[in-house]
Coordinates of C-alpha atoms and ligand atoms in Angstrom, one line a residue:
M291 CA -21.1 -25.7 -10.1
T292 CA -18.6 -27.9 -11.9
V293 CA -14.9 -28.2 -12.2
S294 CA -13.8 -26.2 -15.2
E295 CA -11.4 -27.4 -17.9
S296 CA -8.5 -25.8 -16.1
G297 CA -9.3 -27.5 -12.8
T298 CA -10.7 -24.3 -11.3
S299 CA -14.2 -23.2 -10.8
A300 CA -15.5 -19.7 -10.1
L301 CA -17.8 -19.6 -7.2
D302 CA -20.1 -16.6 -7.4
V303 CA -18.0 -14.6 -4.9
D304 CA -16.1 -12.2 -7.1
T305 CA -15.6 -8.7 -5.8
D306 CA -15.8 -5.2 -7.3
D307 CA -12.5 -4.2 -5.8
E308 CA -10.4 -4.1 -9.0
R309 CA -7.2 -4.8 -7.0
V310 CA -8.4 -8.4 -6.4
A311 CA -11.2 -8.8 -8.9
G312 CA -11.0 -12.1 -10.8
L313 CA -8.4 -13.7 -8.6
V314 CA -10.8 -16.0 -7.0
D315 CA -11.2 -17.8 -10.3
L316 CA -7.7 -19.1 -9.9
V317 CA -8.6 -21.2 -6.8
T318 CA -8.9 -24.9 -7.4
V319 CA -12.5 -25.9 -6.3
A320 CA -14.2 -29.2 -6.7
D321 CA -17.8 -29.7 -7.7
G322 CA -20.1 -29.1 -4.7
T323 CA -18.0 -26.5 -2.7
T324 CA -20.2 -23.6 -2.0
D325 CA -19.0 -22.2 1.4
T326 CA -17.0 -19.0 1.4
I327 CA -14.9 -17.0 3.9
P328 CA -15.0 -13.2 3.9
V329 CA -11.7 -11.3 3.6
E330 CA -11.4 -8.0 5.4
A331 CA -9.0 -5.1 5.0
P332 CA -7.3 -4.4 8.3
F333 CA -6.9 -0.7 7.5
D334 CA -10.6 -0.1 7.9
G335 CA -12.2 -3.4 8.8
E336 CA -14.3 -3.4 5.6
Q337 CA -14.9 -6.6 3.6
V338 CA -13.0 -6.6 0.4
G339 CA -14.2 -10.0 -1.0
A340 CA -14.5 -13.6 -0.2
I341 CA -12.6 -16.8 -0.9
P342 CA -13.8 -20.4 -1.3
A343 CA -13.8 -22.4 2.0
C344 CA -12.2 -25.5 0.4
G345 CA -12.1 -29.0 2.0
E346 CA -10.9 -32.5 1.3
A347 CA -12.6 -32.8 -2.1
D348 CA -11.0 -29.6 -3.4
V349 CA -7.6 -30.8 -2.1
D350 CA -8.2 -34.1 -4.0
V351 CA -8.7 -32.3 -7.2
A352 CA -5.8 -29.9 -6.7
V353 CA -3.3 -32.7 -5.9
E354 CA -4.5 -34.9 -8.7
R355 CA -4.1 -32.1 -11.3
A356 CA -0.8 -31.0 -9.8
R357 CA 0.5 -34.6 -10.1
E358 CA -0.6 -34.9 -13.7
A359 CA 1.2 -31.7 -14.6
Q360 CA 4.4 -32.6 -12.7
Q361 CA 5.8 -35.3 -14.9
S362 CA 6.1 -33.2 -18.0
W363 CA 7.5 -30.3 -16.0
A364 CA 10.2 -32.6 -14.5
D365 CA 11.0 -33.7 -18.0
R366 CA 11.9 -30.1 -19.0
S367 CA 15.5 -29.1 -18.8
I368 CA 16.7 -27.3 -15.7
A369 CA 17.5 -24.3 -18.0
E370 CA 13.9 -24.1 -19.1
R371 CA 12.7 -24.2 -15.5
E372 CA 15.2 -21.5 -14.6
E373 CA 13.8 -19.3 -17.4
V374 CA 10.3 -19.3 -15.8
L375 CA 11.8 -18.1 -12.5
S376 CA 13.8 -15.4 -14.3
R377 CA 10.7 -14.1 -16.1
F378 CA 8.8 -14.3 -12.8
Q379 CA 11.5 -12.1 -11.1
D380 CA 11.0 -9.5 -13.9
L381 CA 7.2 -9.5 -13.5
V382 CA 7.4 -9.2 -9.7
L383 CA 9.7 -6.1 -10.1
D384 CA 7.8 -4.5 -13.0
R385 CA 4.4 -5.1 -11.6
Q386 CA 5.3 -4.4 -7.9
S387 CA 2.8 -1.6 -7.6
E388 CA -0.1 -4.0 -8.2
L389 CA 1.4 -6.5 -5.8
L390 CA 2.1 -3.9 -3.0
D391 CA -1.6 -2.8 -3.2
V392 CA -2.9 -6.4 -2.7
V393 CA -0.4 -7.1 0.1
Q394 CA -1.4 -3.9 1.9
L395 CA -5.1 -4.4 1.3
E396 CA -5.1 -7.9 3.0
T397 CA -2.5 -7.4 5.7
G398 CA -2.8 -3.7 6.6
K399 CA 1.0 -3.4 6.6
A400 CA 3.0 -0.3 5.7
R401 CA 3.9 -0.1 2.0
R402 CA 7.6 -0.1 3.0
T403 CA 7.2 -3.5 4.6
A404 CA 5.2 -4.8 1.7
F405 CA 8.1 -3.7 -0.6
E406 CA 10.6 -5.6 1.6
E407 CA 8.7 -8.9 1.0
V408 CA 8.2 -8.3 -2.7
Q409 CA 11.9 -7.4 -3.0
S410 CA 12.9 -10.5 -1.0
C411 CA 10.8 -12.7 -3.3
A412 CA 12.4 -11.2 -6.4
L413 CA 15.8 -11.8 -4.8
T414 CA 15.0 -15.5 -4.3
A415 CA 13.7 -15.9 -7.8
G416 CA 16.8 -14.3 -9.2
Y417 CA 19.1 -16.3 -7.0
Y418 CA 17.6 -19.7 -7.9
S419 CA 17.2 -18.8 -11.6
H420 CA 21.0 -18.9 -12.0
R421 CA 21.8 -21.9 -9.8
G422 CA 19.6 -24.7 -11.0
E423 CA 22.3 -26.7 -12.7
R424 CA 24.8 -26.2 -9.8
F425 CA 22.3 -27.4 -7.1
L426 CA 20.3 -29.9 -9.1
G427 CA 22.5 -31.2 -11.9
R428 CA 23.8 -34.7 -11.9
E429 CA 26.8 -35.1 -9.6
K430 CA 29.8 -37.5 -10.0
R431 CA 30.8 -39.0 -6.6
K432 CA 33.7 -41.3 -5.7
G433 CA 33.1 -45.0 -6.3
V434 CA 34.2 -47.6 -3.8
V435 CA 36.7 -49.3 -6.2
P436 CA 38.8 -46.6 -8.0
G437 CA 38.3 -46.8 -11.7
M438 CA 35.9 -49.8 -11.4
T439 CA 32.9 -48.3 -9.7
Q440 CA 31.4 -45.2 -11.3
V441 CA 28.9 -43.3 -9.2
E442 CA 26.5 -40.5 -9.9
V443 CA 23.8 -38.8 -7.8
N444 CA 20.6 -37.6 -9.4
H445 CA 18.4 -35.0 -7.6
T446 CA 15.0 -36.3 -8.5
P447 CA 11.9 -34.2 -7.6
V448 CA 9.8 -35.4 -4.7
G449 CA 6.6 -35.0 -6.8
V450 CA 4.0 -32.7 -5.3
A451 CA 5.1 -30.3 -2.6
G452 CA 2.4 -29.0 -0.3
L453 CA 3.0 -25.6 1.3
I454 CA 1.1 -24.0 4.1
S455 CA 1.8 -20.3 4.5
P456 CA 0.9 -17.6 7.1
W457 CA -0.6 -14.1 6.8
N458 CA 2.3 -12.0 8.0
Y459 CA 4.5 -12.0 4.8
P460 CA 1.9 -13.5 2.4
F461 CA 3.8 -13.0 -0.8
E462 CA 7.3 -13.8 0.4
L463 CA 6.4 -16.8 2.5
A464 CA 4.1 -18.4 0.0
L465 CA 6.0 -17.8 -3.2
S466 CA 9.7 -17.9 -2.1
D467 CA 9.3 -21.5 -0.8
A468 CA 7.4 -22.5 -4.0
L469 CA 10.1 -21.2 -6.4
P470 CA 12.8 -23.7 -5.4
A471 CA 10.2 -26.5 -5.3
L472 CA 9.2 -25.7 -8.9
L473 CA 12.8 -25.3 -10.0
A474 CA 13.5 -28.8 -8.7
G475 CA 10.8 -30.2 -11.0
N476 CA 8.0 -30.5 -8.5
A477 CA 4.3 -29.4 -8.6
V478 CA 3.1 -27.2 -5.7
V479 CA -0.2 -27.1 -3.9
L480 CA -0.4 -24.1 -1.7
K481 CA -2.7 -23.4 1.2
P482 CA -2.4 -19.7 2.0
A483 CA -3.6 -18.2 5.2
E484 CA -7.4 -17.4 5.1
Q485 CA -6.7 -13.7 5.6
T486 CA -4.2 -13.3 2.7
S487 CA -5.3 -15.7 -0.1
F488 CA -5.6 -13.0 -2.7
T489 CA -1.9 -12.2 -2.4
A490 CA -1.1 -15.9 -3.1
L491 CA -3.4 -15.9 -6.1
K492 CA -1.7 -12.8 -7.4
G493 CA 1.5 -14.8 -7.2
K494 CA -0.1 -17.7 -9.2
Q495 CA -1.3 -15.3 -11.8
L496 CA 2.3 -13.9 -12.3
L497 CA 3.8 -17.4 -12.3
E498 CA 1.5 -18.4 -15.1
E499 CA 2.3 -15.2 -17.0
A500 CA 5.9 -16.1 -16.6
G501 CA 5.2 -19.4 -18.4
L502 CA 4.5 -21.9 -15.6
P503 CA 2.0 -24.5 -16.8
A504 CA -1.4 -23.7 -15.3
D505 CA -2.0 -26.9 -13.3
L506 CA 1.5 -27.0 -11.8
F507 CA 0.8 -24.5 -9.1
Q508 CA -2.5 -25.0 -7.3
V509 CA -3.9 -22.8 -4.7
V510 CA -6.5 -24.2 -2.3
T511 CA -8.0 -21.6 0.0
G512 CA -9.9 -22.2 3.2
R513 CA -9.5 -22.9 6.9
G514 CA -6.3 -24.5 8.2
P515 CA -7.8 -27.5 9.9
D516 CA -10.0 -28.3 6.8
V517 CA -7.4 -28.0 4.2
G518 CA -4.0 -28.6 5.9
P519 CA -4.5 -32.2 7.1
A520 CA -6.2 -33.2 3.8
M521 CA -3.1 -31.9 2.0
T522 CA -0.6 -33.5 4.3
D523 CA -2.3 -36.8 3.6
R524 CA -1.9 -36.5 -0.2
V525 CA 1.3 -34.7 -1.0
D526 CA 4.9 -35.9 -1.1
Y527 CA 6.4 -33.1 1.0
V528 CA 5.0 -30.6 3.3
G529 CA 6.5 -27.2 4.0
F530 CA 4.9 -25.1 6.8
T531 CA 5.5 -21.6 8.1
G532 CA 3.5 -20.3 11.1
S533 CA 3.1 -20.8 14.8
T534 CA 5.0 -23.5 16.7
E535 CA 1.6 -24.8 18.0
T536 CA 0.3 -25.5 14.5
G537 CA 3.7 -26.6 13.3
R538 CA 3.7 -29.5 15.9
I539 CA 0.3 -30.7 14.4
V540 CA 1.7 -30.6 10.9
G541 CA 5.0 -32.3 11.9
E542 CA 3.1 -35.1 13.8
Q543 CA 1.0 -35.8 10.8
A544 CA 3.9 -35.7 8.4
G545 CA 5.8 -38.1 10.7
R546 CA 2.9 -40.5 10.7
N547 CA 2.8 -40.4 6.9
L548 CA 6.7 -40.7 6.7
L549 CA 6.6 -37.5 4.7
K550 CA 9.6 -35.3 4.3
Y551 CA 8.8 -31.9 5.9
S552 CA 10.1 -28.5 6.9
L553 CA 8.7 -26.2 9.6
E554 CA 9.6 -22.5 10.0
L555 CA 8.0 -21.5 13.3
G556 CA 8.0 -18.8 15.9
G557 CA 10.7 -16.9 17.7
K558 CA 11.3 -14.8 20.8
N559 CA 14.4 -13.2 19.3
P560 CA 17.0 -11.5 21.4
A561 CA 19.3 -8.5 20.6
L562 CA 22.5 -8.0 22.6
V563 CA 23.9 -4.5 22.8
F564 CA 27.5 -4.3 24.0
P565 CA 29.1 -1.2 25.4
D566 CA 31.3 -0.6 22.3
A567 CA 28.3 -0.6 19.9
D568 CA 27.6 2.4 17.7
L569 CA 24.4 3.4 19.6
D570 CA 23.0 5.5 16.7
R571 CA 23.1 2.4 14.4
A572 CA 21.9 0.1 17.2
V573 CA 18.9 2.3 18.0
E574 CA 17.9 2.8 14.4
G575 CA 18.4 -0.9 13.6
L576 CA 16.4 -2.1 16.6
V577 CA 13.5 0.3 16.0
H578 CA 13.3 -1.3 12.5
G579 CA 14.0 -4.8 13.8
S580 CA 11.3 -4.6 16.6
F581 CA 8.5 -2.7 14.9
S582 CA 8.7 -3.5 11.2
N583 CA 5.4 -5.1 10.1
A584 CA 4.1 -4.0 13.5
G585 CA 6.3 -6.8 15.0
Q586 CA 4.4 -9.5 13.1
L587 CA 7.6 -11.1 11.8
C588 CA 9.0 -14.4 13.0
I589 CA 12.6 -13.0 13.0
S590 CA 11.8 -9.6 14.6
I591 CA 13.4 -8.6 18.0
E592 CA 11.2 -9.0 21.1
R593 CA 13.9 -9.0 23.8
C594 CA 16.8 -6.5 24.0
Y595 CA 19.7 -7.1 26.4
V596 CA 21.8 -3.9 26.9
H597 CA 25.1 -3.7 28.8
E598 CA 24.7 -1.7 32.0
D599 CA 27.4 0.9 30.9
V600 CA 25.2 2.1 28.0
Y601 CA 21.8 0.9 29.3
D602 CA 20.3 4.3 30.3
E603 CA 21.6 6.1 27.2
F604 CA 20.4 3.4 24.9
L605 CA 16.9 3.2 26.5
E606 CA 16.5 7.0 26.4
R607 CA 17.5 7.1 22.7
F608 CA 15.5 3.9 21.8
V609 CA 12.3 5.4 23.4
A610 CA 12.8 8.8 21.6
A611 CA 13.3 7.1 18.2
T612 CA 10.3 4.9 18.8
E613 CA 8.1 7.9 19.6
N614 CA 9.0 9.3 16.2
V615 CA 7.8 6.2 14.3
E616 CA 5.0 7.1 11.9
L617 CA 1.9 5.0 11.9
G618 CA -0.4 5.2 8.9
T619 CA -2.9 3.6 6.5
G620 CA -1.6 5.1 3.2
Y621 CA -1.0 3.2 0.0
D622 CA 2.3 5.2 -0.3
F623 CA 5.7 4.9 1.3
E624 CA 5.1 7.6 4.0
A625 CA 4.2 5.4 7.0
E626 CA 6.8 3.3 8.7
V627 CA 4.5 1.0 10.6
G628 CA 1.0 -0.2 9.6
S629 CA -1.8 -2.1 11.3
L630 CA -1.9 -5.5 13.0
V631 CA -3.6 -8.0 10.8
S632 CA -6.8 -8.7 12.7
E633 CA -8.9 -8.2 15.8
E634 CA -7.6 -11.5 17.1
Q635 CA -4.0 -10.3 16.7
L636 CA -4.9 -7.0 18.4
E637 CA -6.5 -8.9 21.3
K638 CA -3.4 -11.1 21.7
V639 CA -1.0 -8.2 21.8
T640 CA -3.2 -6.2 24.1
E641 CA -3.5 -9.1 26.5
H642 CA 0.3 -9.6 26.6
V643 CA 0.9 -5.9 27.4
E644 CA -2.0 -5.6 29.9
D645 CA -0.8 -8.8 31.7
A646 CA 2.8 -7.3 31.9
K647 CA 1.5 -4.0 33.2
A648 CA -0.7 -5.6 35.8
R649 CA 2.3 -7.7 37.1
G650 CA 4.6 -4.6 37.5
A651 CA 6.3 -4.0 34.1
T652 CA 7.1 -0.4 33.2
V653 CA 5.9 1.0 29.9
H654 CA 8.3 3.6 28.5
T655 CA 6.4 4.4 25.4
G656 CA 3.3 3.0 23.7
G657 CA 1.3 0.3 25.4
E658 CA -2.1 1.1 23.9
P659 CA -4.2 0.3 20.8
R660 CA -4.6 3.2 18.4
P661 CA -8.2 3.0 17.0
D662 CA -7.9 6.7 15.9
V663 CA -5.5 5.4 13.1
G664 CA -7.3 2.1 12.3
P665 CA -9.3 -0.6 14.1
Y666 CA -6.3 -2.9 14.7
F667 CA -3.4 -0.5 15.2
F668 CA -1.2 -0.8 18.3
E669 CA 1.4 1.6 19.4
P670 CA 5.1 0.6 19.2
T671 CA 5.8 -0.3 22.8
I672 CA 8.9 -0.5 25.0
L673 CA 8.8 -2.2 28.4
T674 CA 11.3 -2.8 31.2
D675 CA 11.0 -4.8 34.4
V676 CA 9.5 -7.8 32.5
E677 CA 9.7 -10.9 34.6
M678 CA 9.4 -14.6 33.9
D679 CA 5.8 -14.9 35.1
M680 CA 4.5 -12.5 32.4
D681 CA 3.1 -13.9 29.2
L682 CA 5.2 -11.6 27.0
C683 CA 8.4 -12.6 28.7
C684 CA 8.7 -16.0 27.0
E685 CA 5.8 -16.4 24.6
E686 CA 6.0 -15.0 21.1
T687 CA 3.9 -11.8 21.2
F688 CA 4.0 -11.1 17.4
G689 CA 3.3 -7.5 17.8
P690 CA 5.1 -4.1 18.1
V691 CA 6.3 -4.8 21.6
V692 CA 9.9 -5.2 22.9
S693 CA 11.3 -5.7 26.4
V694 CA 14.6 -4.2 27.5
Y695 CA 16.9 -5.7 30.1
P696 CA 20.3 -4.7 31.5
F697 CA 23.2 -7.1 31.7
S698 CA 26.7 -6.8 33.3
D699 CA 28.8 -9.4 31.5
T700 CA 29.0 -11.3 28.2
D701 CA 28.3 -14.8 29.6
E702 CA 25.2 -13.5 31.4
A703 CA 23.9 -11.9 28.2
I704 CA 24.5 -15.0 26.2
A705 CA 22.8 -17.2 28.8
E706 CA 19.8 -14.8 28.9
A707 CA 19.6 -14.8 25.1
N708 CA 19.6 -18.6 25.1
D709 CA 17.1 -18.9 27.9
T710 CA 14.1 -19.6 25.6
D711 CA 12.5 -22.6 23.9
Y712 CA 12.9 -20.8 20.6
G713 CA 16.0 -20.4 18.4
L714 CA 15.1 -18.6 15.3
N715 CA 17.1 -15.3 15.0
A716 CA 19.3 -13.1 17.2
S717 CA 21.1 -9.8 16.8
V718 CA 24.5 -8.7 18.3
W719 CA 25.6 -5.0 18.3
T720 CA 29.3 -4.3 18.9
G721 CA 32.2 -2.2 17.5
D722 CA 34.3 -5.4 17.4
T723 CA 33.0 -7.7 14.7
E724 CA 35.3 -10.5 15.6
F725 CA 33.9 -10.4 19.1
G726 CA 30.4 -10.2 17.5
R727 CA 31.1 -13.4 15.6
E728 CA 32.4 -15.1 18.7
V729 CA 29.2 -14.2 20.6
A730 CA 27.1 -15.3 17.7
R731 CA 28.6 -18.8 17.7
Q732 CA 27.4 -19.2 21.3
I733 CA 23.8 -18.3 20.5
R734 CA 21.5 -21.2 19.7
A735 CA 19.6 -19.5 16.8
G736 CA 19.4 -20.4 13.1
T737 CA 20.5 -16.9 12.1
V738 CA 22.5 -14.4 14.0
N739 CA 23.0 -10.8 12.6
V740 CA 26.0 -8.7 13.8
N741 CA 25.2 -5.0 13.6
E742 CA 21.9 -5.7 11.9
A743 CA 18.6 -6.9 13.4
Y744 CA 17.4 -9.6 10.8
A745 CA 17.7 -8.5 7.2
A746 CA 21.4 -9.2 6.7
A747 CA 21.1 -12.9 7.3
Y748 CA 17.6 -13.3 5.9
S749 CA 18.3 -11.5 2.7
S750 CA 21.5 -13.3 2.0
I751 CA 19.7 -16.0 0.0
D752 CA 22.8 -18.0 -0.5
A753 CA 22.9 -18.9 3.2
P754 CA 20.4 -21.3 5.0
M755 CA 17.6 -19.7 7.1
G756 CA 15.5 -21.5 9.7
G757 CA 15.1 -22.4 13.4
M758 CA 16.9 -24.3 16.1
K759 CA 14.9 -25.8 19.1
D760 CA 11.2 -25.1 18.9
S761 CA 11.6 -22.6 16.0
G762 CA 11.6 -25.2 13.4
V763 CA 12.9 -28.1 11.3
G764 CA 14.8 -27.7 8.1
R765 CA 16.0 -24.6 6.3
R766 CA 14.9 -22.4 3.4
H767 CA 17.4 -20.5 1.0
G768 CA 20.7 -21.6 -0.4
P769 CA 21.4 -25.1 -1.7
E770 CA 19.5 -26.5 1.4
G771 CA 16.4 -24.6 0.3
V772 CA 16.1 -26.4 -3.0
K773 CA 17.7 -29.8 -2.2
K774 CA 15.0 -30.5 0.4
Y775 CA 12.5 -30.8 -2.4
T776 CA 14.4 -33.6 -4.0
E777 CA 15.1 -37.3 -3.4
P778 CA 18.8 -38.0 -3.9
Q779 CA 19.2 -41.1 -6.0
T780 CA 22.6 -42.9 -6.2
V781 CA 23.4 -44.8 -9.4
A782 CA 26.5 -46.9 -9.3
V783 CA 27.9 -48.7 -12.3
Q784 CA 30.4 -51.6 -11.5
K785 CA 32.9 -52.5 -14.1
G786 CA 34.8 -55.8 -14.1
Q787 CA 35.1 -57.6 -10.8
G788 CA 32.0 -57.2 -8.5
M789 CA 32.0 -56.6 -4.8
A790 CA 32.8 -60.2 -3.9
P791 CA 35.8 -62.6 -4.2
P792 CA 36.6 -63.6 -7.7
D793 CA 35.9 -67.2 -8.7
G794 CA 38.3 -69.6 -7.0
V795 CA 39.8 -67.1 -4.5
P796 CA 39.2 -68.3 -0.9
Y797 CA 37.4 -65.7 1.3
W798 CA 40.4 -65.5 3.7
L799 CA 42.6 -64.3 0.9
Y800 CA 40.0 -61.9 -0.4
A801 CA 39.7 -60.5 3.2
K802 CA 43.4 -60.1 3.5
V803 CA 43.9 -58.4 0.1
T804 CA 40.9 -56.1 0.8
T805 CA 42.2 -55.2 4.3
G806 CA 45.6 -54.3 2.7
A807 CA 43.9 -52.2 0.0
L808 CA 41.8 -50.3 2.7
K809 CA 45.0 -49.4 4.6
L810 CA 46.6 -48.3 1.4
F811 CA 43.6 -46.2 0.3
D812 CA 43.7 -44.4 3.6
K813 CA 47.3 -43.4 3.2
V814 CA 47.1 -42.2 -0.4
P815 CA 45.3 -38.8 -0.6
G816 CA 44.0 -39.4 -4.1
L817 CA 42.3 -42.7 -3.1
R818 CA 40.7 -41.6 0.2
Ligands
LIG2163 P1 -1.1 -20.6 12.4 O1 0.2 -21.2 12.6 O2 -2.3 -21.4 12.9 O3 -1.4 -20.4 10.8 C1 -0.4 -20.6 9.8 C2 -1.0 -21.4 8.6 O4 -1.4 -22.7 9.1 C3 -2.2 -20.8 8.1 O5 -2.3 -21.0 6.7 C4 -3.3 -21.5 8.8 O6 -4.6 -21.5 8.1 C5 -2.7 -22.9 8.7 N1 -3.3 -23.9 9.7 C6 -4.1 -23.6 10.8 N2 -4.4 -24.8 11.4 C7 -3.9 -25.8 10.7 C8 -3.9 -27.2 10.8 N3 -4.5 -27.8 11.8 N4 -3.2 -27.9 9.9 C9 -2.5 -27.3 8.9 N5 -2.5 -26.0 8.7 C10 -3.2 -25.2 9.6 O7 -1.1 -19.1 12.9 P2 -2.3 -18.2 13.3 O8 -2.7 -17.5 12.0 O9 -3.4 -18.9 14.0 O10 -1.6 -17.1 14.3 C11 -1.5 -17.5 15.6 C12 -0.1 -17.1 16.2 O11 0.9 -17.8 15.5 C13 0.3 -15.6 16.0 O12 -0.2 -14.8 17.0 C14 1.8 -15.7 16.0 O13 2.3 -15.7 17.3 C15 2.1 -17.0 15.4 N6 2.5 -16.9 14.0 C16 3.8 -17.0 13.7 C17 4.2 -16.9 12.4 C18 5.7 -17.0 12.1 O14 6.1 -16.8 11.0 N7 6.5 -17.3 13.1 C19 3.3 -16.7 11.3 C20 1.9 -16.6 11.7 C21 1.5 -16.7 13.0 P3 -5.7 -20.5 8.5 O15 -5.2 -19.1 8.1 O16 -6.8 -20.9 7.7 O17 -5.9 -20.6 9.9

């Protein structure tokens, strides 16, 4: 097997499944790579295909080719790069049915959830396709000597951005971080999760159809420990989304390499329900917020604090609404919740729930796997009496499981919400939105939604999204989400007298005049 002209090489692992057939040809593979990894469909546990198990040599080829392609891409105007994002948005929306099929096939999620991520990626593409000049264009800044020092800032691309993405939102989390990196003039090398590489490859296919030069976006499939570290040793920026545990490994390596990086990690996200909340909206919002994507969502709600005045009523309605949630394996919009992604994930969720049950937690609904629906399905589950010694109390479960706790006053609720190493997302439910904002400001989380679970903040692409505490480093979305892929460069042009005493002027006089000027500048608004 040899590396083809385009830098890719087809291993003989293609599949008959027409939804993903041919995609494996888009993986960058070096001469000599022969190992493969099977990919299974969580809906039925059947193998749908296989992907190359890449290693260091493959990463080498991918980064080298990406680097070669990057320079001419960076030389293109921002408007030209924006056009590619704009065409990509159109393709994502027009070809969504193909995309939804692949996302569902690999993740086992409900089509509604697959639509949410495809829609979110389209929103991101549209957002950045109109703001390239605003966020990346040359900026004039104030020079030190008015009229004499002219300063501009250039937002130069970092070069090759390496992205490592998880399986839970494989289209959104792989592509939405790549888009601003590309807009900023970078090449991207993506290592998608083993389970969901076809979705990432589908994204590469659409980007190329939208006009992206072929070598600019490389996908290297394989196992995290084989591909991730090799990538972090070769790229100019690393962006990781996944577990806090793996994030620490990536961050340590990036730190050693003095590499710029961002990490979007786990959460144990709280919701606070106050007595003046609209309980109909709160129940509906928190069913969606806790069980969407079977709870495999970094910003989903796993802890629910409810004021004692409405606790019984809320719990009763929350349980009733959860019992109506429809599970299913269909490739249509009927089911609300789909499967967990894998046997491993089912084991983790089951262990958390069994441990809580054994230590005295009360199960109000759910609590069991549902092999009658599919091999990795787990029932949406509501627990109370969850204590600190139970695994699911403080660790991210990443499944359709939520614990409900009563509280009696606002300070107590805020303290409980903050009593976690994580700080990704939170949700506040109240009839008084000013009070909601006030509570939100006291919660240590990167996003807080008032009268919504997660989507209001996450989908507002103009605002930064990411984690405080152990939930991450850096932000995606907004100007922050694109500027992180750039190196700001200051160019200062000095006219006339330089930053030193003129010839013949003693330093004491220079110091005196400069001191007077500094005082004057501070008093005149236009000179500050
Ligand atoms: P990981 O964090 O291990 O995986 C995320 C990505 O990192 C994948 O692409 C993975 O590759 C890659 N990776 C794995 N090891 C390394 C490494 N040493 N260096 C660089 N990259 C690496 O999550 P898991 O898939 O193992 O899931 C475990 C738990 O993590 C879940 O139960 C859940 O709690 C949490 N999680 C949280 C997510 C979030 O968004 N908050 C997303 C996914 C998981 P590969 O697929 O090949 O292992």
